[in-house]
XYZ file of C-alpha atoms in Angstrom:
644
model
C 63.867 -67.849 -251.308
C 66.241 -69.062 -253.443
C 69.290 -66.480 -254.423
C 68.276 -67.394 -258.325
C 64.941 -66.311 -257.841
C 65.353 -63.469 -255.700
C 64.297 -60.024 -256.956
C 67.360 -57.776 -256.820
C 68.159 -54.056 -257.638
C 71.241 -51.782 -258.387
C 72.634 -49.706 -255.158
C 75.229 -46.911 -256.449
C 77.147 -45.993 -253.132
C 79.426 -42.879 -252.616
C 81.632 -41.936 -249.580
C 84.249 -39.386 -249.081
C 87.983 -39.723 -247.992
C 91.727 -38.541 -248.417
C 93.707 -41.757 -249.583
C 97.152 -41.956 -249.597
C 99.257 -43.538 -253.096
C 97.842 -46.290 -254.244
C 95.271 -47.381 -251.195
C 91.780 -47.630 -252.529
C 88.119 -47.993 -250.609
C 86.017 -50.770 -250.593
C 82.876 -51.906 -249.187
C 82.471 -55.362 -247.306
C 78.718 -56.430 -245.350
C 76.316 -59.199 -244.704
C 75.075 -60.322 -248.285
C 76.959 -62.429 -251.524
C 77.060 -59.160 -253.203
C 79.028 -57.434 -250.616
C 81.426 -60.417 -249.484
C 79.845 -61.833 -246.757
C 81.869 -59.746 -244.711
C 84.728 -61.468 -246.088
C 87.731 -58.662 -246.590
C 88.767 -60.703 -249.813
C 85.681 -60.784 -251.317
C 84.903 -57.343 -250.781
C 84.166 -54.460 -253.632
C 86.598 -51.892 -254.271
C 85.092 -48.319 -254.902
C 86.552 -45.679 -257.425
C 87.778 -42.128 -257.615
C 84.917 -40.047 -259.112
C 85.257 -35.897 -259.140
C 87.753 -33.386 -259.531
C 89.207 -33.904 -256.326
C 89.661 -37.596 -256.285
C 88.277 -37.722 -252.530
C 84.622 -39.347 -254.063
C 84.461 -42.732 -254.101
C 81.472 -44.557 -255.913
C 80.175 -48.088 -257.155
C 77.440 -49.536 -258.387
C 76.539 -52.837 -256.970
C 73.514 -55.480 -257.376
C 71.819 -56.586 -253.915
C 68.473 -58.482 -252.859
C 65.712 -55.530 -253.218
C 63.772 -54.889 -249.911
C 66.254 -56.762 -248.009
C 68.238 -55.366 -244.969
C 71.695 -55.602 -245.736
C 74.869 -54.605 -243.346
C 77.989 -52.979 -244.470
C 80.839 -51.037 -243.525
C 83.797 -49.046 -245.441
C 87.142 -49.534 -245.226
C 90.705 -48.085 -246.610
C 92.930 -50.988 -247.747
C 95.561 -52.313 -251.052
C 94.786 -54.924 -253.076
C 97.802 -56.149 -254.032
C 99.194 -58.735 -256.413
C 99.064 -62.055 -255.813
C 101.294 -64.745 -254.463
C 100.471 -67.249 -256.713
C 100.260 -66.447 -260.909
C 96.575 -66.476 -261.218
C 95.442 -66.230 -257.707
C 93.144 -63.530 -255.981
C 94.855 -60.981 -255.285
C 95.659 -60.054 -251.415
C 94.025 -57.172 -249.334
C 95.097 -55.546 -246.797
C 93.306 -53.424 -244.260
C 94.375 -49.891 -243.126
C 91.568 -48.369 -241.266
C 88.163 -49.178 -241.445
C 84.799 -48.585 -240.033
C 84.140 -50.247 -236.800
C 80.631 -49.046 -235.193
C 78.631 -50.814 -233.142
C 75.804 -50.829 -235.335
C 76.943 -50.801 -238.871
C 75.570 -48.963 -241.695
C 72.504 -50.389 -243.703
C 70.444 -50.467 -246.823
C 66.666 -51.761 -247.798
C 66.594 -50.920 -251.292
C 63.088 -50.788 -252.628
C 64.018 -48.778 -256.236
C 65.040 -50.227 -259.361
C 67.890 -48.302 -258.658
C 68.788 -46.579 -255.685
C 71.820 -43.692 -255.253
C 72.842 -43.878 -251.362
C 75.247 -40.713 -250.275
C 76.995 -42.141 -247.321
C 79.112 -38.806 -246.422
C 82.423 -38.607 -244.279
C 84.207 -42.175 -244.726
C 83.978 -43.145 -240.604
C 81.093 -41.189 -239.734
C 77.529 -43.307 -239.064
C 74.724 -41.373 -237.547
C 77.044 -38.383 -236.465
C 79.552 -40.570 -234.827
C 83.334 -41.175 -236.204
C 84.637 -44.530 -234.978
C 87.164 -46.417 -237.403
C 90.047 -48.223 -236.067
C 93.099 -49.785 -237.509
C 93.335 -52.893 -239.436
C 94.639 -56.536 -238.551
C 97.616 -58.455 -240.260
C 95.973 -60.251 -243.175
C 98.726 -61.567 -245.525
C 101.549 -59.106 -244.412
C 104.235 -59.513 -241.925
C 105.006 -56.667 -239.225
C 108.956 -56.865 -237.672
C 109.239 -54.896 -234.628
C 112.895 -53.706 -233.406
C 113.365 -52.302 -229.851
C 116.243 -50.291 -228.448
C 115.789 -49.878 -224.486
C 117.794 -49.997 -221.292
C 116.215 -52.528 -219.446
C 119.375 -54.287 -218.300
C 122.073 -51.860 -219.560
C 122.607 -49.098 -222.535
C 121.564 -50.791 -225.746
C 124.828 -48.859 -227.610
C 128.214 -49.907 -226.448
C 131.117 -47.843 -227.786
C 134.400 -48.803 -227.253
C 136.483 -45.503 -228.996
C 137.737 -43.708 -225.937
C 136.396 -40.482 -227.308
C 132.945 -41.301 -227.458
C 133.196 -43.127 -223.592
C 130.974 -40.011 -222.223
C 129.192 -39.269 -225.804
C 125.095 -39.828 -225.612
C 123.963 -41.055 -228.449
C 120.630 -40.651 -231.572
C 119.813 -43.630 -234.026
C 118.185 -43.051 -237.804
C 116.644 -46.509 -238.874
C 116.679 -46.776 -242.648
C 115.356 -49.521 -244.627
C 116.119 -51.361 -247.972
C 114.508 -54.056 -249.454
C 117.021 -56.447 -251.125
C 116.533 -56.762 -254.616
C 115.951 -60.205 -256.257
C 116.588 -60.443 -260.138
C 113.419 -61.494 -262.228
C 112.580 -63.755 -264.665
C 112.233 -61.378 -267.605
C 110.586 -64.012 -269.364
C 108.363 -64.970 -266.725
C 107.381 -61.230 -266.052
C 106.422 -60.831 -269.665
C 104.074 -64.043 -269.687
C 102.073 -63.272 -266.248
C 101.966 -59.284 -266.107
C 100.032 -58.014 -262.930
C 97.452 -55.357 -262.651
C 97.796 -55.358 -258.997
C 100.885 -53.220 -257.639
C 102.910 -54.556 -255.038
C 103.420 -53.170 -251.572
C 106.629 -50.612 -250.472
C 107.561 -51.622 -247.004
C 106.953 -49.170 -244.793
C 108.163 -47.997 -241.199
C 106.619 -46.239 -237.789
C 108.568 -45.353 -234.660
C 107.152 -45.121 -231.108
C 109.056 -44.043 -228.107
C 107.379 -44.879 -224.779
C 108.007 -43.306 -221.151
C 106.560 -43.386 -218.062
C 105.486 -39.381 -219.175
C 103.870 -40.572 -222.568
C 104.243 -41.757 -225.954
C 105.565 -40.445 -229.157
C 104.160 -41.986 -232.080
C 105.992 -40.481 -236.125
C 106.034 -41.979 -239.522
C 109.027 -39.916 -240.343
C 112.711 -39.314 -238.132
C 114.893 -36.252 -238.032
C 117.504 -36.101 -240.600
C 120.181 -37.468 -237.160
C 117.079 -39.587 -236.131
C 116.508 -39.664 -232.200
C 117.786 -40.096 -228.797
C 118.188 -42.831 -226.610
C 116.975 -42.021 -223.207
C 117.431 -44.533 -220.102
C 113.927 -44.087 -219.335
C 112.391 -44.457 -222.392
C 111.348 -47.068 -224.969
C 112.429 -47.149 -228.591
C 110.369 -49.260 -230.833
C 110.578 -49.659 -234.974
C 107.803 -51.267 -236.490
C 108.025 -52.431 -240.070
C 104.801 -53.891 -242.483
C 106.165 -55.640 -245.062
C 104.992 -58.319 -247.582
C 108.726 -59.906 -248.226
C 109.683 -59.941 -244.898
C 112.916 -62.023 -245.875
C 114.537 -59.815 -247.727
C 114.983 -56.633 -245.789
C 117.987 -54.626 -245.303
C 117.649 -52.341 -241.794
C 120.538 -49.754 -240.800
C 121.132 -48.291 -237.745
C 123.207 -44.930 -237.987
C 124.752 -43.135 -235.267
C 125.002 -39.914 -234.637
C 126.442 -38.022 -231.151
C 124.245 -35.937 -229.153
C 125.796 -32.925 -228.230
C 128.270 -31.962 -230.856
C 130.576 -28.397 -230.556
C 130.770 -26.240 -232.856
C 134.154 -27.128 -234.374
C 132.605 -30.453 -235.250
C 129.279 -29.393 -236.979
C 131.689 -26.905 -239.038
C 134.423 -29.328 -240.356
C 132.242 -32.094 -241.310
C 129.876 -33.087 -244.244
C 128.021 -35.393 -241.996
C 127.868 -33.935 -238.400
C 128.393 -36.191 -235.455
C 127.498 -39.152 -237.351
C 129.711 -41.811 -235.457
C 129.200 -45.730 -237.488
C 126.658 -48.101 -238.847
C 125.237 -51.252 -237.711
C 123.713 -53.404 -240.453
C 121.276 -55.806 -239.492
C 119.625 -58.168 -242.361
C 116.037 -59.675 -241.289
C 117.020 -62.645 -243.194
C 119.720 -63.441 -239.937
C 116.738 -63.914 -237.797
C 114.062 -65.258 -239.490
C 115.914 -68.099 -240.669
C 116.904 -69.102 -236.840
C 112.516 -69.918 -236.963
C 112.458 -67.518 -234.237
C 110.076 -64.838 -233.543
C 111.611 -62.744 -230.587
C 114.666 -62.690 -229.290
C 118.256 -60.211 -229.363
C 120.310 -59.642 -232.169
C 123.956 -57.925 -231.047
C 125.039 -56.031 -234.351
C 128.946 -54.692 -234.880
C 129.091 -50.831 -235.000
C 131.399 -50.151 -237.857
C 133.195 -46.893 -238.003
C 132.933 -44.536 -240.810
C 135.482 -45.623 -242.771
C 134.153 -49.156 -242.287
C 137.007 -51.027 -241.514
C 137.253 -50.661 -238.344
C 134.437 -51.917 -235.526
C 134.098 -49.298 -232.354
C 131.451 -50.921 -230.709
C 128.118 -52.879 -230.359
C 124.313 -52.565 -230.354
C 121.690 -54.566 -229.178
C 118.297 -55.172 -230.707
C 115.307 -56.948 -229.865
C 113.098 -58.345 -232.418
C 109.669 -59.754 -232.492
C 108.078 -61.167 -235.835
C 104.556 -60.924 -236.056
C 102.554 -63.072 -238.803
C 99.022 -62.968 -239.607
C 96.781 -66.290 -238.462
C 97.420 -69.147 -239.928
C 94.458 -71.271 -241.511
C 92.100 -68.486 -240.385
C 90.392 -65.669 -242.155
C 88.908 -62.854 -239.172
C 85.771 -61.213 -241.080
C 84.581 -57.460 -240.723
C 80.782 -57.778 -238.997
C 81.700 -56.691 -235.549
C 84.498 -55.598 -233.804
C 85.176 -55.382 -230.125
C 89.056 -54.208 -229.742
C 88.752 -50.576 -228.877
C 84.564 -50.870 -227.854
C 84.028 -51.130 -224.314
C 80.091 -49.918 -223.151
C 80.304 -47.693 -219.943
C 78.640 -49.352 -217.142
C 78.904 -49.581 -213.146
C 82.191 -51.680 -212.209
C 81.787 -55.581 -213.183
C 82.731 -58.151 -210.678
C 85.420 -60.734 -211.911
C 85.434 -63.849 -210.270
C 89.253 -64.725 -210.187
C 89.855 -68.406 -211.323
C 86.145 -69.160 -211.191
C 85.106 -68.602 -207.818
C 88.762 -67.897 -206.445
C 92.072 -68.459 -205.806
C 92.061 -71.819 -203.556
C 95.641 -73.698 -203.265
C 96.084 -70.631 -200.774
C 93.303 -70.798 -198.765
C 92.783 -72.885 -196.066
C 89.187 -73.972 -196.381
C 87.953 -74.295 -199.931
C 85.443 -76.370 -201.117
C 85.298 -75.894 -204.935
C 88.660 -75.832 -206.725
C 89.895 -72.938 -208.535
C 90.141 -73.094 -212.676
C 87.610 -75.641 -213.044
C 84.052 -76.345 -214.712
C 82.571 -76.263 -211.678
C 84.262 -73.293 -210.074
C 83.329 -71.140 -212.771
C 79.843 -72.708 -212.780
C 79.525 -71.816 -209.303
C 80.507 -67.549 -209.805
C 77.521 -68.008 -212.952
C 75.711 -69.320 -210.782
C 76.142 -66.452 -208.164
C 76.329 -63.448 -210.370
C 79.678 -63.096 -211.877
C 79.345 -60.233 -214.632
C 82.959 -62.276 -215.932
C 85.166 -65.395 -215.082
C 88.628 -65.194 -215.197
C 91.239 -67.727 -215.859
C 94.598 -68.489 -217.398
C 95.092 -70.165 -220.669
C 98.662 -72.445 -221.955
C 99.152 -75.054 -224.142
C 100.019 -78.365 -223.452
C 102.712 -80.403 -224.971
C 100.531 -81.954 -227.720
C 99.035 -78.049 -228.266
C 95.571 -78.161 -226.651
C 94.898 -75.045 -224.797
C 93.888 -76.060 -221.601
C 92.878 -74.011 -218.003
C 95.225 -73.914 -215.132
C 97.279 -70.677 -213.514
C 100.788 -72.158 -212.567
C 103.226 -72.756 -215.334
C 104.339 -76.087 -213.749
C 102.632 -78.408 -211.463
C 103.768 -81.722 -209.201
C 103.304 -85.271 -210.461
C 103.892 -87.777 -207.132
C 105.662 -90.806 -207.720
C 106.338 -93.430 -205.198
C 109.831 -94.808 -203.401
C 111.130 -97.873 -204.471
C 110.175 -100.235 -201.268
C 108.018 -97.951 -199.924
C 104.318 -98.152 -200.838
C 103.163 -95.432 -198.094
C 105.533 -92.451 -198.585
C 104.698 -90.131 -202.279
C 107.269 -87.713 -203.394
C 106.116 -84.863 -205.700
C 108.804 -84.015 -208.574
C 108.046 -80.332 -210.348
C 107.004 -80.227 -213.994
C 106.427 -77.757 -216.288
C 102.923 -78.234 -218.410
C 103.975 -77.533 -221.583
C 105.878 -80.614 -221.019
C 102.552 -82.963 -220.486
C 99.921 -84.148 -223.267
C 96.624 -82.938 -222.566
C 95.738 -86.888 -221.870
C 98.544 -86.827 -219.291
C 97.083 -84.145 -217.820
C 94.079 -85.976 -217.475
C 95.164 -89.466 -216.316
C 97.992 -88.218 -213.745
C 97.924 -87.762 -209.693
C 99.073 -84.136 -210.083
C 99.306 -81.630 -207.473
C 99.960 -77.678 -207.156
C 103.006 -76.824 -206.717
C 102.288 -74.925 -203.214
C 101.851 -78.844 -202.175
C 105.885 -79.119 -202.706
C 106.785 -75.911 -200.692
C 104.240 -77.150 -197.246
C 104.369 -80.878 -197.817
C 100.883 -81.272 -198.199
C 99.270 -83.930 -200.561
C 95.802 -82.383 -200.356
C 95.362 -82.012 -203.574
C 96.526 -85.765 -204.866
C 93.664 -87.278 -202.460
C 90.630 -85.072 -203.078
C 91.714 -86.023 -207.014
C 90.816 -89.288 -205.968
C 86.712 -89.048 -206.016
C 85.965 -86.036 -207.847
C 83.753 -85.649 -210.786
C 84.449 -84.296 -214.224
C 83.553 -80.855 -213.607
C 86.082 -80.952 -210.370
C 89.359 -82.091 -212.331
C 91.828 -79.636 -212.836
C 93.167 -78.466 -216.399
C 90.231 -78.612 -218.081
C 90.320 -77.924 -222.009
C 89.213 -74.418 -223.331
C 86.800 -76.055 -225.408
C 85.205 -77.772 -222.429
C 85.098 -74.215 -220.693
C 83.010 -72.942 -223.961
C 80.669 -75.603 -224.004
C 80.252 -75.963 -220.238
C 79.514 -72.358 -218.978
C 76.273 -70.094 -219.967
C 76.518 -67.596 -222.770
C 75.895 -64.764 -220.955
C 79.011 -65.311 -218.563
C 82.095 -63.102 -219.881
C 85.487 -64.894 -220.292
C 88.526 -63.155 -218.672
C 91.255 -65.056 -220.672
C 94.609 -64.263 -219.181
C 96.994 -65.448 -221.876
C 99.996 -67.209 -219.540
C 103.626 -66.455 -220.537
C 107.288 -66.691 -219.020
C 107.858 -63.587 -217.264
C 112.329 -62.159 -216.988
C 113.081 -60.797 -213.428
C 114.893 -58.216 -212.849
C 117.753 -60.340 -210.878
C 117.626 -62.616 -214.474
C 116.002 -65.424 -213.097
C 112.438 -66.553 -215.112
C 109.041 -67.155 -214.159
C 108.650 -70.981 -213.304
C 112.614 -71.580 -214.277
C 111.283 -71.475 -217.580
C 113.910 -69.361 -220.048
C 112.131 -70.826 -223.306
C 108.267 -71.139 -224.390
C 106.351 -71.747 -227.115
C 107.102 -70.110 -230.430
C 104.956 -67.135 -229.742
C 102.914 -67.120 -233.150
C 101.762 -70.361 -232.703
C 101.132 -70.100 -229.196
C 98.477 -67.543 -230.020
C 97.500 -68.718 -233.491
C 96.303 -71.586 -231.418
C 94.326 -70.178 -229.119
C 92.906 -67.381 -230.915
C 91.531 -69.550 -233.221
C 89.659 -71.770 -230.505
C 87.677 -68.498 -229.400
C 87.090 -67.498 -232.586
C 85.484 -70.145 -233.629
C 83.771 -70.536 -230.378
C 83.562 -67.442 -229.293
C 79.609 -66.841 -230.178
C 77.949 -63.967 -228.950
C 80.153 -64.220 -225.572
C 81.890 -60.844 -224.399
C 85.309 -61.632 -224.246
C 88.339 -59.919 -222.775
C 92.243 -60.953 -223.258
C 94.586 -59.715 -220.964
C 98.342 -61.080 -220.499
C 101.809 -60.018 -218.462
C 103.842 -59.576 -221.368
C 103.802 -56.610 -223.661
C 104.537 -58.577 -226.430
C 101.477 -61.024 -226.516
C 99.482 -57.922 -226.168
C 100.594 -56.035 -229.139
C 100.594 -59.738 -231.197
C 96.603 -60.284 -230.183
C 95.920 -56.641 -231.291
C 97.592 -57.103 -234.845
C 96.706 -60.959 -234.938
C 92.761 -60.168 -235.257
C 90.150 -58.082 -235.242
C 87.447 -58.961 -233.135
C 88.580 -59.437 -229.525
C 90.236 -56.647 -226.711
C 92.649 -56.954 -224.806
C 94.200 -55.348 -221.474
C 98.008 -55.375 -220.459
C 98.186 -56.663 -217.349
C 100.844 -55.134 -214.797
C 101.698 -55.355 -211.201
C 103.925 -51.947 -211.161
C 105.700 -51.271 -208.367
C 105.180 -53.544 -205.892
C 106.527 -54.844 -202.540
C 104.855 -57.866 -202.589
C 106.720 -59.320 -206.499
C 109.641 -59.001 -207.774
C 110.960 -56.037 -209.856
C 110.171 -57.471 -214.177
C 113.388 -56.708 -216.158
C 111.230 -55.333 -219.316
C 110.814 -51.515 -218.487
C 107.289 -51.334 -219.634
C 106.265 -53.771 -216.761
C 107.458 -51.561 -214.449
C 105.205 -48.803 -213.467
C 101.622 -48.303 -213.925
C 102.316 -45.020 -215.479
C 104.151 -46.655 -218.230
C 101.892 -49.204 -218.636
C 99.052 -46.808 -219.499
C 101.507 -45.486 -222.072
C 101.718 -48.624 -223.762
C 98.164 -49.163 -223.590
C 97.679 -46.433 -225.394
C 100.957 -47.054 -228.024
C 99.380 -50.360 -228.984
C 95.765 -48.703 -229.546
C 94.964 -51.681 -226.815
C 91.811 -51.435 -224.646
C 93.332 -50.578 -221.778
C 95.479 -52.178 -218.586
C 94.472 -54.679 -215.248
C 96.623 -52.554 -212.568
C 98.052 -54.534 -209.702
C 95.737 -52.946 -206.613
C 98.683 -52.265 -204.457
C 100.084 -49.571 -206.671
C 96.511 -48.382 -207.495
C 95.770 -47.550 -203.242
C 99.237 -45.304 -203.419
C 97.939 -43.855 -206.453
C 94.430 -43.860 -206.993
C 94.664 -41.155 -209.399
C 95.815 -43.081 -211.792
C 92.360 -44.783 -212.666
C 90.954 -41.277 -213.604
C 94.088 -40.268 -215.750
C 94.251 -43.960 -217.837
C 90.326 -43.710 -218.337
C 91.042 -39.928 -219.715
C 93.585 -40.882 -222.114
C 90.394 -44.000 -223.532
C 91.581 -46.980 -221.565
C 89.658 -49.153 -219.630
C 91.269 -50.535 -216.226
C 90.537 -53.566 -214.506
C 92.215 -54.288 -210.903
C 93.930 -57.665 -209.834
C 95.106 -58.653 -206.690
C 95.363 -60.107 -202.674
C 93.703 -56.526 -201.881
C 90.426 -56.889 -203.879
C 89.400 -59.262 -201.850
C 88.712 -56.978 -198.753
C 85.363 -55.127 -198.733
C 86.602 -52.009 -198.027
C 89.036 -51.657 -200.890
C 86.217 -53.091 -203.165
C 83.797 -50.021 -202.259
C 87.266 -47.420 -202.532
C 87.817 -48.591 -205.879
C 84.059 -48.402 -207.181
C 83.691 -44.697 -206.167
C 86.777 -44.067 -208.016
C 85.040 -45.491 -211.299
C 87.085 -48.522 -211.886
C 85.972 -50.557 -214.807
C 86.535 -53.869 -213.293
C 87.677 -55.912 -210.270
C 88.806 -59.264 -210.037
C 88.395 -60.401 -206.850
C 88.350 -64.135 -204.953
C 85.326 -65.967 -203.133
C 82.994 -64.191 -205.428
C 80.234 -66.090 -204.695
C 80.248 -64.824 -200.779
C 80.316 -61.155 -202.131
C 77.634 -61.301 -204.628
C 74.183 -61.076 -203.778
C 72.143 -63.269 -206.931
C 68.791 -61.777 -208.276
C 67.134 -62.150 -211.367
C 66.480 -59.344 -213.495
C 63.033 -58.675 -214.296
C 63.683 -57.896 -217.902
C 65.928 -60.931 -218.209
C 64.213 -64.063 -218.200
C 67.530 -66.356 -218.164
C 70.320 -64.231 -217.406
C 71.085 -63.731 -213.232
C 72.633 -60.285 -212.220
C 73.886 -59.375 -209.354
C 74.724 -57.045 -206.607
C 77.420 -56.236 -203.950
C 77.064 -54.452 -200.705
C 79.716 -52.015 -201.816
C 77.822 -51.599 -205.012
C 74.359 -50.819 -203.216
C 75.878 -48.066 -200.970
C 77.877 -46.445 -204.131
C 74.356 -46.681 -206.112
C 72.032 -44.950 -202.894
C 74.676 -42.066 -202.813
C-alpha cells in the first residue's frame, strides 16, 4: 500500500531516565516516522513531570502495523554547515536482541515503556559509536622505558603523578555572522575519561585527584578525549612528586607540584597522522627553565567516512552461549607449513571446503593492497620470482611487502610464500601454474562474501605491523597504512556486505581493536594475544604481554572479549573461567589446537571457540534435521564432552 494511502494513528510514548546537562532521548526504529533506524532522522523526546526524568512524544505511525524501535541517550548539536541538520551523537542506547515494538490499532494509543534500557525485564544498553565527533587518546606507559624523564638532580629518585587538564582554544567570531545565523542547537564541551590498565585490573574515572595519579611500571595510563573541534585543543600535563615530607607540603601553596608539559593537538594532527609519539619539554615552575621530558602516545580516532552505521541490530557486546564452535584456521588450515596439503590455505576453495565439512566459522586475515582493495592472505609480504639474466632455468624469489602490489598485480604475478625463500622451495610458483579461480591466492574480500554460504561465520583477523620487544617490526615493516583508512575501508566492505552473516573481528594490536569498537556499531570484536610465550617473541606494547592483561583491556574497551594464544592457556587454564566471569568471550589460537587431546581439555573447560587447522579431518558433517540447508557438525572431543 502506498505510504499516501495508508491508514495511520498517533502513538504518545513515555520512558524514564536520569540525563545529564543538555543530553536529550530520542526514539529511532523500522518505519519513516521513526527514522528508518537512521540516528539522524530520529525523534527527540521531552522532559514531562516534576522530576524531569519522563520523557514523552507523540508521533504518527502506520495503524496495525508492526513497527521496531529502540531508545537511546544522545546531543543534537548544531550544525556544521549554516542551515544544515543538525548532528547527533549517541551516548548509550538500547541494544536488545529483539527490540521493542508497537501494532497500534487506536486512534490514539498511550504506550508506557518504563525503565529507559529495560525490554521484557532485561537491561541491555551499550555505548554509542563515533558519529560526527572525534575521540584523541593519550597514553603514558613504560613499555620501553619511564615515560617522565627528569633531569633536576633532586628529583633523580622522585616517583612521579600526572593531572591532565584540557582547554579548548578559543577562536574569535564573526559577530556579524553570529547575529545573522543564530543556532538553537548548543554545541558540545569536550570532555575527558581516564583508564589505567594492569595485569590486576582496570580503573576506569571521569574525574582525577586534585595531584592527579601515579605512574606505575606495570600499569597503563590512557586519556581519552570526545571532542567536536578536535584542532583546537589545549592538553596539560602537570607534575606532581609522589612522596612528599612534611616540610614540603607545609611551605608550599602548591605541594609537590614539579613542571608542566604543554602539548597542543593541533602539533599532531596537522603531521596527517593518527598514532604515533609526541616528546613534550617539562618546564619548571617558574617556566623558564626545562628539567626534563615526557613522552606521549597518541591515536586519533574519526568516525567512518562516507558511511552512516544505523541502530536495528547490534552485535558488539551480544554473544549467544552455546557449546564451543570449531574455527577452521585459514579455511581449512594452515598449509605453507605442512608437508602434504592439497587445498591451499586463504582461498575460495579452502574455505569452501571447512563449509563444506562443518565449520561453525572460517577464519582469515584481511590487508589492503596498494591500490586499497582488501584482499585475503596471512603474511604481510610475499616472494615474486624473477629470472637471471642468461639463465632461463634458475628463478630467484625477491621479498615484497603487499601493501606494495595492486590488487591486479596480485593477480597476474608468479608469487610465492615467503617460507619458499627460507627452504628454497618453488612449490608454490608451479602448482600456481594450473589452478583454478577458486585455488589462487589473495583473493578479494568481496569475492570471499559472494563465494561462501550465508550460514558460514567470518573470523576476520584484521592484519597489522606488530613492535618487538628487541625493536625490530613484524615483516621489517616500521610504517602501515594510515590506520583510519585502513579500517574505514574495510569496515565498510562488511557492512555493506555483511547480510545476515555472524561476524567476528579480532586483530594483534590494541589499537585497531579499540578503533573497530568506536568506528561502528554493529560488529564484535576480540583482541587477539599470544601472552607469554616461548615459541614468539616478547611484543614491546605492555598490553600484548600477558593474558591477564589482555582480559583487562578487553574489558577497558567494553570489547567482546580476547583469542588467547593456547600455550599460555595449558599453564593457566584458569584463566578461561576468570575472563568469561568478568563478560568476555575467549577464543583459542594456535600450533596446540590442532592436537585432539588439547581440543577435548579446552572444551571441558568451556572455551567459547577454537581455531584449529585440517578442520575438515576433525569434523564429522551431518545435516540437521531442523535445518534443511545449513550442515552442522560434530567432533569426537565434542561427542565425549556431550555423553558426560
Amino acid at each position: 500500500m502506498p505510504v499516501s494511502t495508508m491508514e495511520t494513528t498517533q502513538v504518545t510514548l513515555a520512558v524514564r531516565s536520569e540525563t545529564s546537562p543538555g543530553e536529550v532521548i530520542a526514539v529511532v526504529g523500522s518505519c519513516e516516522a521513526l527514522g528508518c533506524w537512521s540516528h539522524q532522522k530520529a525523534v527527540t523526546l521531552h522532559p514531562s513531570g516534576n522530576d524531569g526524568n519522563t520523557w514523552i512524544a507523540t508521533i504518527t505511525v502506520p495503524k496495525g502495523i508492526v513497527s521496531k524501535y529502540r531508545y537511546f541517550k544522545g546531543f543534537f548539536l548544531e550544525s556544521k554547515s549554516a542551515g544544515g541538520p543538525c548532528q547527533v551523537i549517541v551516548n548509550m542506547w538500547e541494544t536488545h536482541h529483539q527490540p521493542r515494538t508497537m501494532s497500534p490499532t487506536a486512534s490514539h494509543q498511550n504506550i508506557d515503556d518504563g525503565q529507559f534500557g529495560i525490554h521484557n525485564g532485561v537491561n541491555c544498553v551499550d555505548s554509542g559509536w563515533l558519529t560526527c565527533q572525534t575521540e584523541i587518546r593519550l597514553r603514558l606507559h613504560y613499555s620501553k622505558t619511564s615515560p617522565v624523564s627528569i633531569t633536576k638532580k633532586k628529583f633523580k629518585k622522585s616517583r612521579f603523578r600526572i593531572k591532565l587538564t584540557l582547554e579548548g582554544i578559543e577562536e574569535e567570531e564573526d559577530e556579524e555572522d553570529e547575529a545573522i545565523s543564530p543556532s538553537s542547537w548548543p554545541k558540545m564541551t569536550s570532555t575527558l575519561d581516564i583508564s589505567m590498565i594492569s595485569a590486576n585490573g582496570y580503573k576506569s574515572r571521569h574525574s582525577q585527584p586534585e595531584c592527579g595519579n601515579a605512574l606505575e611500571p606495570s600499569q597503563w595510563t590512557e586519556y581519552s578525549i570526545h571532542t567536536m573541534d578536535p584542532d583546537n585543543l589545549e592538553l596539560t600535563f602537570e607534575f606532581f612528586e609522589e612522596d612528599l615530607g612534611e616540610h614540603v607540603v607545609q611551605g608550599d601553596a602548591h605541594p609537590g607540584h614539579v613542571g608542566t608539559a604543554c602539548l597542543l593537538s593541533s602539533s599532531f594532527l596537522e603531521s596527517g597522522k593518527d598514532i604515533g609519539v609526541a616528546t613534550l619539554p617539562i618546564m619548571g615552575r617558574n617556566f623558564r627553565q626545562t628539567i626534563g621530558k615526557v613522552r606521549v602516545d597518541y591515536l586519533v580516532i574519526r568516525p567512518i567516512q562516507g558511511l552512516q552505521c544505523d541502530m536495528s541490530s547490534s552485535f558488539t557486546k551480544y554473544w549467544k552461549k552455546r557449546s564451543t564452535l570449531d574455527v577452521g584456521h585459514r579455511g581449512a588450515g594452515s598449509t605453507h607449513a605442512a608437508k602434504h596439503h592439497r587445498i591451499r590455505e586463504n582461498t575460495v576453495a579452502s574455505f569452501k571446503s571447512a563449509a563444506k565439512h562443518g565449520a561453525a566459522y572460517v577464519e582469515f586475515d584481511v590487508h589492503l593492497s596498494k591500490d586499497a582493495v582488501p584482499i585475503v592472505y596471512h603474511d604481510l609480504t610475499c616472494c615474486i620470482s624473477t629470472k637471471k639474466k642468461n639463465d632461463k632455468t634458475s628463478l630467484e624469489l625477491i621479498e615484497v611487502p603487499v601493501k606494495d602490489l595492486t590488487f591486479d598485480q596480485l593477480q597476474l604475478l608468479k608469487l610465492a610464500h615467503v617460507t619458499a625463500m627460507k627452504e628454497n622451495d618453488n612449490k608454490d610458483l608451479l602448482d600456481d601454474e594450473d589452478e583454478i579461480d577458486e585455488h589462487q591466492p589473495f583473493p578479494s574480500l568481496s569475492q570471499i562474501f559472494q563465494a561462501i554460504p550465508e550460514h558460514v561465520g567470518f573470523n576476520i583477523e584484521l592484519k597489522w605491523i606488530c613492535q618487538m620487544k628487541d625493536g625490530s617490526w613484524d615483516g621489517n615493516l616500521s610504517s602501515y597504512f594510515n590506520m583510519n583508512t585502513f579500517l574505514d575501508i574495510i569496515l565498510s566492505c562488511v557492512l555493506q556486505k555483511g547480510g545476515k552473516r555472524r561476524i567476528v573481528f579480532s586483530c594483534f594490536d590494541p589499537d585497531i581493536c579499540t578503533m573497530v569498537r568506536h568506528k561502528q556499531n554493529k560488529y564484535p570484536i576480540l583482541f587477539l594475544t599470544q601472552g607469554i610465550s616461548e615459541k614468539y617473541p616478547e611484543l614491546m606494547d605492555i598490553r600484548c604481554q600477558t593474558t591477564q592483561i589482555a582480559i583487562s583491556f578487553a574489558q577497558s574497551e567494553n570489547i567482546l572479549g580476547i583469542s588467547a594464544h593456547t600455550e599460555e592457556l595449558l599453564k593457566n587454564l584458569t584463566y578461561i573461567g576468570d575472563a568469561q566471569s568478568k563478560g568476555l568471550v575467549v577464543f583459542s589460537w594456535g600450533d596446540d589446537n590442532n592436537d585432539h587431546e588439547t581440543r577435548r581439555k579446552l572444551r571441558e573447560q568451556g572455551i567459547d571457540g577454537l581455531i584449529y587447522d585440517r578442520i575438515c579431518e576433525c569434523l564429522v558433517p551431518y545435516f540437521d534435521s531442523s535445518s534443511s540447508d545449513s550442515p552442522s557438525a560434530r567432533t569426537k572431543e565434542s561427542s565425549q564432552i556431550s555423553s558426560k
